[in-house]
């Protein structure tokens, strides 16, 4: 299927630039007298008429016109990309592990291989998240008991579903990066002795630091490397199940006197990342970075976007440019619609988070069933997975296509490069390790838009339907 622009024909006749895209399936040959680029396009339309559809060598070369232009300069570079992907929750792993080996292999290859959408980064929970079937930690005890030396520490619960699925994923993509995030410490370490809310008791700071060390080493024994950990998922949201409250001063104290020194003493290279919550509180990670003792152990900060403005993230980068930023979570609501999700998540996350220095963009979460299960009592009841899995049946949902537009083409090691932001056409550009140029563009309007993308050597003229998203690839 070829993707043509009738706009290009009109440019040859007049300066008008109001034409819209035509699918070459309705034409027998390319239009004569039009020069075509070697730029490929991956297209998703808001009406689902095309879903991450590949169009090869179908974009016309640029000729002078009055369209808006996205200008790309690959010589101006910003942050390196670690990857795009999802949270592999315990519930996601449960559904995948319950599939037949043949069907599971098929969908895992579709998600994690370059023949599919090439997901390159995963976030997993340290212990249970709210999208597990039950609340658990790796050191659960009877009421009144303590275990300072963590003699009863065990990741056996993860060996039921999560670790087997991770091993299959690693067989497909051995280079995938994994981030671990705890929703709560074991309840006996908390001041309310409950899985919901409460704070870590200071006398257990050292024990909890050792808990992280044991976790990373236990996963290493399974052949799974944890690239990074966040200290606490959503530390100022203490109403989830599980959850734990943690002020910035407490994260700083825990890091500088316990977690950082323990990692160092044990030769652990896993990155330590703070905050892991909304974009409305950039002051939280900044205050931790201001503590010189804590700062030396910390790689960066992580963000969600349930509150705040994505542009706030740049204030963290501008204050501490040596610290990395990660976007680690955003849900898709089960009662929302594809059109709204496609444009919002692309504009705010794929474009917005990366333009504001994030090395990752991760959606929440990989899979659930048609009943949006499992979840803990009090956990999320409306979180739509990127996949809906019922037995061996798999349905691809909104987040699958949103992430695909970046994960397949913007490979780890890519760097963001300069492009001008246009409100009607939010965009971000990258140079890949193969020296390809990738430009992701969303039509942030209710009308079809024709525009140009101007690179150093091969400018093009193209268009997108209202609310649609295109990933353009300049090949070697």
CSV table of C-alpha atoms in Angstrom, one decimal:
chain,number,residue,atom,x,y,z
A,1,UNK,CA,0.0,0.0,0.0
A,2,UNK,CA,1.4,3.4,-1.0
A,3,UNK,CA,0.7,6.6,0.8
A,4,UNK,CA,0.4,9.7,-1.5
A,5,UNK,CA,-0.3,13.4,-1.0
A,6,UNK,CA,-2.6,15.1,-3.5
A,7,UNK,CA,-1.2,18.3,-1.9
A,8,UNK,CA,1.9,17.8,-4.0
A,9,UNK,CA,0.0,17.9,-7.2
A,10,UNK,CA,-1.8,21.1,-6.2
A,11,UNK,CA,1.6,22.7,-5.4
A,12,UNK,CA,2.6,22.1,-9.0
A,13,UNK,CA,-0.4,24.1,-10.2
A,14,UNK,CA,-0.8,26.8,-7.5
A,15,UNK,CA,0.4,27.8,-4.1
A,16,UNK,CA,-2.7,26.3,-2.4
A,17,UNK,CA,-1.9,23.8,0.3
A,18,UNK,CA,-5.3,22.5,1.5
A,19,UNK,CA,-5.4,19.1,0.0
A,20,UNK,CA,-5.5,15.9,2.1
A,21,UNK,CA,-4.0,12.5,2.0
A,22,UNK,CA,-5.0,9.8,-0.4
A,23,UNK,CA,-4.3,6.1,0.0
A,24,UNK,CA,-2.6,4.8,-3.1
A,25,UNK,CA,-4.7,1.6,-2.9
A,26,UNK,CA,-7.2,3.6,-4.9
A,27,UNK,CA,-4.6,4.3,-7.6
A,28,UNK,CA,-2.9,1.9,-10.0
A,29,UNK,CA,0.4,3.8,-10.2
A,30,UNK,CA,2.2,6.7,-8.6
A,31,UNK,CA,1.3,10.1,-10.0
A,32,UNK,CA,3.6,11.0,-12.9
A,33,UNK,CA,5.9,14.0,-12.5
A,34,UNK,CA,6.1,13.6,-8.7
A,35,UNK,CA,9.5,12.9,-7.2
A,36,UNK,CA,9.2,10.5,-4.2
A,37,UNK,CA,11.6,10.3,-1.2
A,38,UNK,CA,13.0,7.2,0.4
A,39,UNK,CA,11.2,8.1,3.6
A,40,UNK,CA,9.0,5.5,5.2
A,41,UNK,CA,5.9,6.2,7.2
A,42,UNK,CA,4.2,4.3,10.1
A,43,UNK,CA,0.6,5.7,10.3
A,44,UNK,CA,-2.1,5.5,12.9
A,45,UNK,CA,-5.4,7.3,12.2
A,46,UNK,CA,-7.7,8.4,15.0
A,47,UNK,CA,-10.6,6.6,13.3
A,48,UNK,CA,-8.6,3.3,13.4
A,49,UNK,CA,-8.7,3.0,9.6
A,50,UNK,CA,-5.0,2.4,9.8
A,51,UNK,CA,-3.2,1.1,12.9
A,52,UNK,CA,0.6,1.5,12.9
A,53,UNK,CA,0.4,0.8,9.1
A,54,UNK,CA,3.7,0.7,7.2
A,55,UNK,CA,4.0,2.8,4.0
A,56,UNK,CA,7.3,2.4,2.2
A,57,UNK,CA,8.9,5.1,0.0
A,58,UNK,CA,5.6,6.8,-0.5
A,59,UNK,CA,6.2,10.4,0.6
A,60,UNK,CA,6.8,13.1,-2.0
A,61,UNK,CA,10.0,15.2,-2.0
A,62,UNK,CA,9.5,18.8,-0.9
A,63,UNK,CA,8.8,21.6,-3.4
A,64,UNK,CA,8.2,25.2,-2.4
A,65,UNK,CA,4.8,25.8,-0.7
A,66,UNK,CA,3.1,27.7,2.1
A,67,UNK,CA,2.7,24.8,4.6
A,68,UNK,CA,4.0,24.8,8.1
A,69,UNK,CA,7.5,23.3,8.3
A,70,UNK,CA,9.0,21.1,10.9
A,71,UNK,CA,12.7,21.8,10.7
A,72,UNK,CA,15.1,19.1,11.9
A,73,UNK,CA,18.7,19.6,12.7
A,74,UNK,CA,20.6,16.4,13.5
A,75,UNK,CA,23.7,18.3,14.5
A,76,UNK,CA,22.0,19.6,17.7
A,77,UNK,CA,21.6,16.7,20.1
A,78,UNK,CA,20.1,16.2,23.5
A,79,UNK,CA,19.6,13.2,25.8
A,80,UNK,CA,20.2,9.5,24.9
A,81,UNK,CA,17.2,7.2,24.9
A,82,UNK,CA,17.1,4.1,27.0
A,83,UNK,CA,13.8,2.8,25.6
A,84,UNK,CA,10.0,2.7,25.4
A,85,UNK,CA,7.6,0.2,26.9
A,86,UNK,CA,5.3,-0.8,29.6
A,87,UNK,CA,4.9,-2.0,33.2
A,88,UNK,CA,4.9,-5.7,33.3
A,89,UNK,CA,2.7,-6.1,36.4
A,90,UNK,CA,2.2,-9.3,38.3
A,91,UNK,CA,-1.3,-9.4,36.7
A,92,UNK,CA,0.2,-9.0,33.2
A,93,UNK,CA,2.6,-11.9,33.9
A,94,UNK,CA,-0.3,-14.0,35.2
A,95,UNK,CA,-2.3,-13.7,32.0
A,96,UNK,CA,0.7,-14.3,29.8
A,97,UNK,CA,1.9,-17.3,31.8
A,98,UNK,CA,-1.6,-18.8,31.6
A,99,UNK,CA,-1.6,-18.8,27.7
A,100,UNK,CA,-0.5,-21.8,25.7
A,101,UNK,CA,3.3,-21.7,25.1
A,102,UNK,CA,2.6,-21.2,21.3
A,103,UNK,CA,0.3,-18.3,21.7
A,104,UNK,CA,2.4,-16.7,24.5
A,105,UNK,CA,5.5,-17.0,22.3
A,106,UNK,CA,3.6,-15.3,19.4
A,107,UNK,CA,2.5,-12.3,21.4
A,108,UNK,CA,5.8,-11.9,23.2
A,109,UNK,CA,7.7,-11.8,19.9
A,110,UNK,CA,5.2,-9.3,18.6
A,111,UNK,CA,5.8,-7.0,21.6
A,112,UNK,CA,9.6,-7.5,22.2
A,113,UNK,CA,11.2,-8.4,18.8
A,114,UNK,CA,12.1,-6.0,16.0
A,115,UNK,CA,9.8,-8.1,13.8
A,116,UNK,CA,7.1,-6.7,16.1
A,117,UNK,CA,7.1,-3.3,17.9
A,118,UNK,CA,10.4,-3.8,19.6
A,119,UNK,CA,9.7,-2.8,23.2
A,120,UNK,CA,13.0,-2.1,24.8
A,121,UNK,CA,12.2,-1.1,28.5
A,122,UNK,CA,10.1,-2.7,31.2
A,123,UNK,CA,9.1,-1.6,34.7
A,124,UNK,CA,8.2,-4.3,37.3
A,125,UNK,CA,7.1,-4.0,40.8
A,126,UNK,CA,9.3,-4.9,43.8
A,127,UNK,CA,6.8,-7.0,45.6
A,128,UNK,CA,3.1,-6.5,44.7
A,129,UNK,CA,1.7,-3.5,42.8
A,130,UNK,CA,-2.0,-2.7,42.9
A,131,UNK,CA,-2.4,-4.8,39.7
A,132,UNK,CA,-1.5,-8.1,41.4
A,133,UNK,CA,-4.0,-10.6,42.6
A,134,UNK,CA,-3.0,-10.1,46.2
A,135,UNK,CA,-0.8,-7.9,48.4
A,136,UNK,CA,2.7,-9.3,49.2
A,137,UNK,CA,6.3,-8.4,49.9
A,138,UNK,CA,9.4,-10.5,49.9
A,139,UNK,CA,9.5,-10.7,53.7
A,140,UNK,CA,5.9,-11.2,55.0
A,141,UNK,CA,5.7,-12.2,58.7
A,142,UNK,CA,3.1,-13.0,61.2
A,143,UNK,CA,1.7,-10.0,63.2
A,144,UNK,CA,4.2,-8.9,65.8
A,145,UNK,CA,7.2,-10.5,64.2
A,146,UNK,CA,10.3,-8.8,62.9
A,147,UNK,CA,13.2,-10.1,60.8
A,148,UNK,CA,16.0,-7.6,61.0
A,149,UNK,CA,18.5,-9.9,59.1
A,150,UNK,CA,15.9,-10.7,56.4
A,151,UNK,CA,16.4,-14.4,57.0
A,152,UNK,CA,13.0,-15.1,55.6
A,153,UNK,CA,13.5,-13.0,52.4
A,154,UNK,CA,12.2,-14.8,49.3
A,155,UNK,CA,11.2,-13.9,45.7
A,156,UNK,CA,9.3,-17.2,45.3
A,157,UNK,CA,6.1,-15.3,44.6
A,158,UNK,CA,7.7,-13.8,41.5
A,159,UNK,CA,8.8,-17.2,40.4
A,160,UNK,CA,5.2,-18.3,39.8
A,161,UNK,CA,4.6,-15.9,36.8
A,162,UNK,CA,6.8,-12.9,36.6
A,163,UNK,CA,10.2,-14.4,36.4
A,164,UNK,CA,9.2,-17.2,33.9
A,165,UNK,CA,7.7,-14.5,31.6
A,166,UNK,CA,10.8,-12.2,32.0
A,167,UNK,CA,13.1,-15.1,31.0
A,168,UNK,CA,11.1,-15.7,27.8
A,169,UNK,CA,11.3,-11.9,27.1
A,170,UNK,CA,15.0,-11.9,27.7
A,171,UNK,CA,15.4,-14.8,25.2
A,172,UNK,CA,13.7,-12.6,22.6
A,173,UNK,CA,15.5,-9.4,23.6
A,174,UNK,CA,18.5,-10.0,25.8
A,175,UNK,CA,19.3,-6.3,25.9
A,176,UNK,CA,16.0,-5.1,27.3
A,177,UNK,CA,16.3,-2.9,30.4
A,178,UNK,CA,14.3,-3.5,33.5
A,179,UNK,CA,13.4,-1.0,36.3
A,180,UNK,CA,12.1,-2.2,39.6
A,181,UNK,CA,9.7,-0.1,41.8
A,182,UNK,CA,8.3,-0.9,45.2
A,183,UNK,CA,4.7,0.0,46.1
A,184,UNK,CA,5.5,-0.6,49.8
A,185,UNK,CA,8.0,-2.0,52.2
A,186,UNK,CA,7.0,-5.1,54.2
A,187,UNK,CA,4.3,-4.0,56.6
A,188,UNK,CA,6.3,-4.8,59.7
A,189,UNK,CA,8.7,-2.1,58.8
A,190,UNK,CA,6.0,0.6,58.6
A,191,UNK,CA,4.6,2.8,61.4
A,192,UNK,CA,0.9,1.8,60.7
A,193,UNK,CA,1.6,-1.9,60.2
A,194,UNK,CA,-0.6,-1.9,57.1
A,195,UNK,CA,-0.1,-2.3,53.4
A,196,UNK,CA,-2.0,0.9,52.7
A,197,UNK,CA,-0.1,4.1,53.5
A,198,UNK,CA,2.1,4.6,56.6
A,199,UNK,CA,5.8,5.4,56.5
A,200,UNK,CA,9.0,3.5,56.9
A,201,UNK,CA,10.2,3.4,60.5
A,202,UNK,CA,13.6,5.0,60.6
A,203,UNK,CA,15.1,2.1,62.7
A,204,UNK,CA,14.4,-0.1,59.7
A,205,UNK,CA,16.1,2.1,57.1
A,206,UNK,CA,19.2,-0.2,57.1
A,207,UNK,CA,17.1,-3.3,56.9
A,208,UNK,CA,15.1,-1.9,54.0
A,209,UNK,CA,18.3,-1.0,52.2
A,210,UNK,CA,19.4,-4.6,52.5
A,211,UNK,CA,16.0,-5.6,51.2
A,212,UNK,CA,16.8,-3.8,47.9
A,213,UNK,CA,20.3,-5.5,47.8
A,214,UNK,CA,18.8,-8.9,48.4
A,215,UNK,CA,16.2,-8.3,45.6
A,216,UNK,CA,18.8,-7.3,43.0
A,217,UNK,CA,21.0,-10.2,43.9
A,218,UNK,CA,18.1,-12.7,43.9
A,219,UNK,CA,17.2,-11.6,40.4
A,220,UNK,CA,20.8,-11.8,39.3
A,221,UNK,CA,20.8,-15.5,40.3
A,222,UNK,CA,17.8,-15.9,38.0
A,223,UNK,CA,19.8,-14.3,35.2
A,224,UNK,CA,17.8,-11.1,35.3
A,225,UNK,CA,19.7,-7.8,35.6
A,226,UNK,CA,17.8,-4.9,37.2
A,227,UNK,CA,19.1,-1.8,35.5
A,228,UNK,CA,17.4,0.7,37.8
A,229,UNK,CA,15.2,1.0,40.9
A,230,UNK,CA,13.0,3.8,42.1
A,231,UNK,CA,12.9,4.1,45.9
A,232,UNK,CA,9.1,4.4,46.1
A,233,UNK,CA,6.3,4.4,43.6
A,234,UNK,CA,4.2,7.6,44.1
A,235,UNK,CA,5.6,8.4,47.6
A,236,UNK,CA,2.9,11.1,48.2
A,237,UNK,CA,0.0,8.9,47.3
A,238,UNK,CA,-0.7,6.8,50.3
A,239,UNK,CA,-4.3,5.6,49.5
A,240,UNK,CA,-3.4,2.9,47.1
A,241,UNK,CA,-3.1,-0.8,48.1
A,242,UNK,CA,-0.2,-1.3,48.5
A,243,UNK,CA,1.4,2.1,49.1
A,244,UNK,CA,3.8,4.0,51.4
A,245,UNK,CA,4.3,7.6,52.2
A,246,UNK,CA,7.8,9.1,51.9
A,247,UNK,CA,8.7,12.7,52.2
A,248,UNK,CA,11.7,14.1,50.1
A,249,UNK,CA,13.8,14.5,53.3
A,250,UNK,CA,13.2,10.9,54.1
A,251,UNK,CA,14.2,9.7,50.7
A,252,UNK,CA,17.4,11.8,51.0
A,253,UNK,CA,18.2,10.4,54.4
A,254,UNK,CA,17.5,6.8,53.3
A,255,UNK,CA,19.6,7.2,50.2
A,256,UNK,CA,22.7,8.9,51.6
A,257,UNK,CA,23.1,6.8,54.8
A,258,UNK,CA,21.7,3.4,53.9
A,259,UNK,CA,20.7,2.6,50.3
A,260,UNK,CA,23.6,4.3,48.5
A,261,UNK,CA,26.3,3.0,50.8
A,262,UNK,CA,24.9,-0.5,50.8
A,263,UNK,CA,24.8,-0.6,47.0
A,264,UNK,CA,28.4,0.7,47.0
A,265,UNK,CA,29.6,-1.9,49.5
A,266,UNK,CA,28.0,-4.7,47.6
A,267,UNK,CA,29.3,-3.6,44.2
A,268,UNK,CA,25.8,-3.0,42.9
A,269,UNK,CA,25.6,-0.8,39.8
A,270,UNK,CA,21.8,-0.6,39.6
A,271,UNK,CA,20.8,3.0,39.2
A,272,UNK,CA,19.0,4.7,42.0
A,273,UNK,CA,16.1,7.0,40.9
A,274,UNK,CA,14.0,9.2,43.2
A,275,UNK,CA,10.4,10.6,43.2
A,276,UNK,CA,8.5,8.4,40.7
A,277,UNK,CA,5.4,10.5,40.9
A,278,UNK,CA,3.6,13.4,39.2
A,279,UNK,CA,4.9,16.4,37.3
A,280,UNK,CA,3.4,18.8,39.7
A,281,UNK,CA,6.2,18.5,42.3
A,282,UNK,CA,9.6,19.0,40.6
A,283,UNK,CA,10.7,20.5,43.9
A,284,UNK,CA,10.7,17.0,45.4
A,285,UNK,CA,13.6,15.6,43.4
A,286,UNK,CA,15.4,18.9,43.3
A,287,UNK,CA,15.4,19.1,47.1
A,288,UNK,CA,17.0,15.7,47.2
A,289,UNK,CA,19.6,16.6,44.6
A,290,UNK,CA,20.4,19.6,46.7
A,291,UNK,CA,21.7,17.2,49.4
A,292,UNK,CA,25.3,16.6,48.3
A,293,UNK,CA,25.6,13.4,50.3
A,294,UNK,CA,22.5,11.9,48.7
A,295,UNK,CA,23.2,13.4,45.3
A,296,UNK,CA,26.3,11.4,44.7
A,297,UNK,CA,24.4,8.1,44.8
A,298,UNK,CA,21.4,9.1,42.6
A,299,UNK,CA,21.2,8.7,38.8
A,300,UNK,CA,18.0,10.8,38.4
A,301,UNK,CA,14.3,11.2,38.9
A,302,UNK,CA,11.1,9.6,37.5
A,303,UNK,CA,7.7,11.1,36.7
A,304,UNK,CA,4.1,10.3,36.0
A,305,UNK,CA,1.5,12.8,34.6
A,306,UNK,CA,-1.7,12.3,36.6
A,307,UNK,CA,-1.1,15.9,37.8
A,308,UNK,CA,1.0,18.8,36.7
A,309,UNK,CA,2.5,19.9,33.3
A,310,UNK,CA,5.0,17.8,31.4
A,311,UNK,CA,7.1,20.9,30.7
A,312,UNK,CA,7.8,21.1,34.5
A,313,UNK,CA,10.3,18.3,34.0
A,314,UNK,CA,12.7,20.6,32.2
A,315,UNK,CA,13.0,22.6,35.4
A,316,UNK,CA,14.6,19.6,37.0
A,317,UNK,CA,17.0,19.1,34.1
A,318,UNK,CA,17.9,22.8,34.0
A,319,UNK,CA,18.6,22.8,37.7
A,320,UNK,CA,20.6,19.6,37.7
A,321,UNK,CA,21.6,18.9,34.0
A,322,UNK,CA,23.8,15.9,35.1
A,323,UNK,CA,20.8,14.0,36.5
A,324,UNK,CA,18.7,11.8,34.1
A,325,UNK,CA,14.9,11.9,33.8
A,326,UNK,CA,12.6,9.0,33.2
A,327,UNK,CA,8.9,8.9,32.4
A,328,UNK,CA,7.7,5.7,34.1
A,329,UNK,CA,3.9,5.5,34.3
A,330,UNK,CA,0.6,6.7,32.7
A,331,UNK,CA,-2.6,4.7,32.6
A,332,UNK,CA,-5.2,4.4,29.8
A,333,UNK,CA,-8.7,4.4,31.3
A,334,UNK,CA,-11.1,1.6,30.3
A,335,UNK,CA,-13.9,4.1,29.6
A,336,UNK,CA,-11.8,6.5,27.5
A,337,UNK,CA,-11.7,6.6,23.7
A,338,UNK,CA,-9.0,5.7,21.2
A,339,UNK,CA,-9.1,9.1,19.4
A,340,UNK,CA,-8.5,11.1,22.6
A,341,UNK,CA,-5.9,8.7,24.0
A,342,UNK,CA,-3.9,8.6,20.8
A,343,UNK,CA,-3.5,12.3,20.5
A,344,UNK,CA,-3.1,13.0,24.3
A,345,UNK,CA,-0.5,10.3,25.0
A,346,UNK,CA,1.5,11.0,21.9
A,347,UNK,CA,1.5,14.8,22.5
A,348,UNK,CA,2.2,14.7,26.2
A,349,UNK,CA,4.3,11.6,26.6
A,350,UNK,CA,6.0,10.4,23.4
A,351,UNK,CA,6.6,14.0,22.3
A,352,UNK,CA,6.3,15.9,25.6
A,353,UNK,CA,8.3,13.7,27.9
A,354,UNK,CA,11.1,13.2,25.5
A,355,UNK,CA,11.3,16.9,24.6
A,356,UNK,CA,11.6,17.5,28.3
A,357,UNK,CA,14.6,15.2,28.6
A,358,UNK,CA,13.2,11.8,29.5
A,359,UNK,CA,15.2,8.8,28.5
A,360,UNK,CA,12.1,6.5,28.8
A,361,UNK,CA,8.4,6.6,28.2
A,362,UNK,CA,6.5,3.7,29.8
A,363,UNK,CA,2.7,3.1,29.8
A,364,UNK,CA,0.8,1.4,32.6
A,365,UNK,CA,0.3,-1.5,32.1
A,366,UNK,CA,1.1,-4.3,29.6
A,367,UNK,CA,-2.0,-6.6,30.0
A,368,UNK,CA,-5.2,-7.3,31.8
A,369,UNK,CA,-8.3,-9.3,31.0
A,370,UNK,CA,-11.7,-8.1,29.8
A,371,UNK,CA,-12.8,-7.7,33.4
A,372,UNK,CA,-9.7,-5.5,34.1
A,373,UNK,CA,-8.4,-8.1,36.5
A,374,UNK,CA,-6.5,-8.8,38.6
A,375,UNK,CA,-6.1,-6.0,41.1
A,376,UNK,CA,-5.7,-5.8,44.8
A,377,UNK,CA,-8.6,-4.8,47.1
A,378,UNK,CA,-8.6,-1.0,46.6
A,379,UNK,CA,-6.3,-1.2,43.5
A,380,UNK,CA,-7.1,0.2,40.1
A,381,UNK,CA,-10.4,-1.1,38.7
A,382,UNK,CA,-10.3,0.8,35.3
A,383,UNK,CA,-6.7,0.3,34.1
A,384,UNK,CA,-6.9,-0.8,30.5
A,385,UNK,CA,-3.8,-2.9,29.5
A,386,UNK,CA,-2.0,-2.4,26.2
A,387,UNK,CA,-3.3,-5.9,25.7
A,388,UNK,CA,-6.5,-7.5,26.7
A,389,UNK,CA,-5.8,-11.2,27.2
A,390,UNK,CA,-8.6,-13.7,27.7
A,391,UNK,CA,-7.2,-17.2,27.7
A,392,UNK,CA,-5.3,-17.4,24.3
A,393,UNK,CA,-7.2,-14.5,22.8
A,394,UNK,CA,-5.3,-11.2,22.6
A,395,UNK,CA,-6.7,-7.8,21.7
A,396,UNK,CA,-4.4,-4.9,21.1
A,397,UNK,CA,-5.5,-1.7,22.8
A,398,UNK,CA,-4.6,2.0,22.7
A,399,UNK,CA,-1.3,2.0,24.5
A,400,UNK,CA,0.1,-0.8,22.2
A,401,UNK,CA,-0.1,1.6,19.2
A,402,UNK,CA,1.0,4.7,21.1
A,403,UNK,CA,4.2,3.0,22.3
A,404,UNK,CA,4.7,1.3,18.9
A,405,UNK,CA,5.2,4.6,17.2
A,406,UNK,CA,8.4,5.1,19.2
A,407,UNK,CA,9.6,1.7,20.4
A,408,UNK,CA,10.1,0.1,17.0
A,409,UNK,CA,12.0,2.9,15.4
A,410,UNK,CA,13.6,4.9,18.2
A,411,UNK,CA,16.0,2.2,19.4
A,412,UNK,CA,18.1,2.3,22.6
A,413,UNK,CA,21.1,4.5,22.1
A,414,UNK,CA,19.2,6.9,19.9
A,415,UNK,CA,19.6,10.6,20.7
A,416,UNK,CA,17.0,13.3,20.6
A,417,UNK,CA,17.8,16.0,18.0
A,418,UNK,CA,16.5,19.5,17.4
A,419,UNK,CA,13.2,20.2,15.8
A,420,UNK,CA,10.9,23.2,16.1
A,421,UNK,CA,7.7,22.6,18.1
A,422,UNK,CA,4.4,23.6,16.4
A,423,UNK,CA,1.2,23.6,18.5
A,424,UNK,CA,-0.9,22.1,15.7
A,425,UNK,CA,1.8,19.5,14.9
A,426,UNK,CA,3.6,18.4,18.1
A,427,UNK,CA,6.7,16.5,17.1
A,428,UNK,CA,10.0,15.1,18.3
A,429,UNK,CA,13.0,14.0,16.3
A,430,UNK,CA,15.8,11.4,16.9
A,431,UNK,CA,18.9,10.1,15.3
A,432,UNK,CA,19.3,6.3,15.7
A,433,UNK,CA,22.4,4.3,16.3
A,434,UNK,CA,22.1,3.4,12.5
A,435,UNK,CA,22.1,7.1,11.7
A,436,UNK,CA,18.5,7.0,10.6
A,437,UNK,CA,16.4,10.1,11.3
A,438,UNK,CA,13.1,9.4,13.0
A,439,UNK,CA,10.4,12.1,13.4
A,440,UNK,CA,7.2,11.5,15.3
A,441,UNK,CA,4.4,13.9,14.5
A,442,UNK,CA,0.8,14.2,15.8
A,443,UNK,CA,-2.0,16.3,14.1
A,444,UNK,CA,-3.3,18.1,17.2
A,445,UNK,CA,-6.2,19.6,15.4
A,446,UNK,CA,-9.7,18.7,14.2
A,447,UNK,CA,-8.9,19.2,10.5
A,448,UNK,CA,-6.5,17.4,8.1
A,449,UNK,CA,-3.1,19.1,8.0
A,450,UNK,CA,-0.6,19.3,5.2
A,451,UNK,CA,3.0,20.2,6.2
A,452,UNK,CA,6.7,19.8,5.4
A,453,UNK,CA,9.5,18.1,7.3
A,454,UNK,CA,12.8,19.7,6.4
A,455,UNK,CA,16.0,17.8,7.1
A,456,UNK,CA,19.5,18.6,5.9
A,457,UNK,CA,19.4,16.4,2.9
A,458,UNK,CA,15.9,15.2,2.0
A,459,UNK,CA,12.9,17.5,2.9
A,460,UNK,CA,9.5,16.1,2.3
A,461,UNK,CA,5.9,17.3,1.9
A,462,UNK,CA,3.2,15.2,3.7
A,463,UNK,CA,-0.1,15.4,5.5
A,464,UNK,CA,-2.0,13.8,8.4
A,465,UNK,CA,-5.7,13.4,9.0
A,466,UNK,CA,-7.2,15.1,12.1
A,467,UNK,CA,-5.9,13.5,15.3
A,468,UNK,CA,-3.6,11.1,13.5
A,469,UNK,CA,0.0,10.2,14.3
A,470,UNK,CA,2.8,9.4,11.9
A,471,UNK,CA,6.4,8.2,12.5
A,472,UNK,CA,8.6,9.2,9.5
A,473,UNK,CA,11.9,7.4,9.0
A,474,UNK,CA,14.8,8.6,6.8
A,475,UNK,CA,16.7,5.5,6.0
A,476,UNK,CA,20.4,5.2,5.3
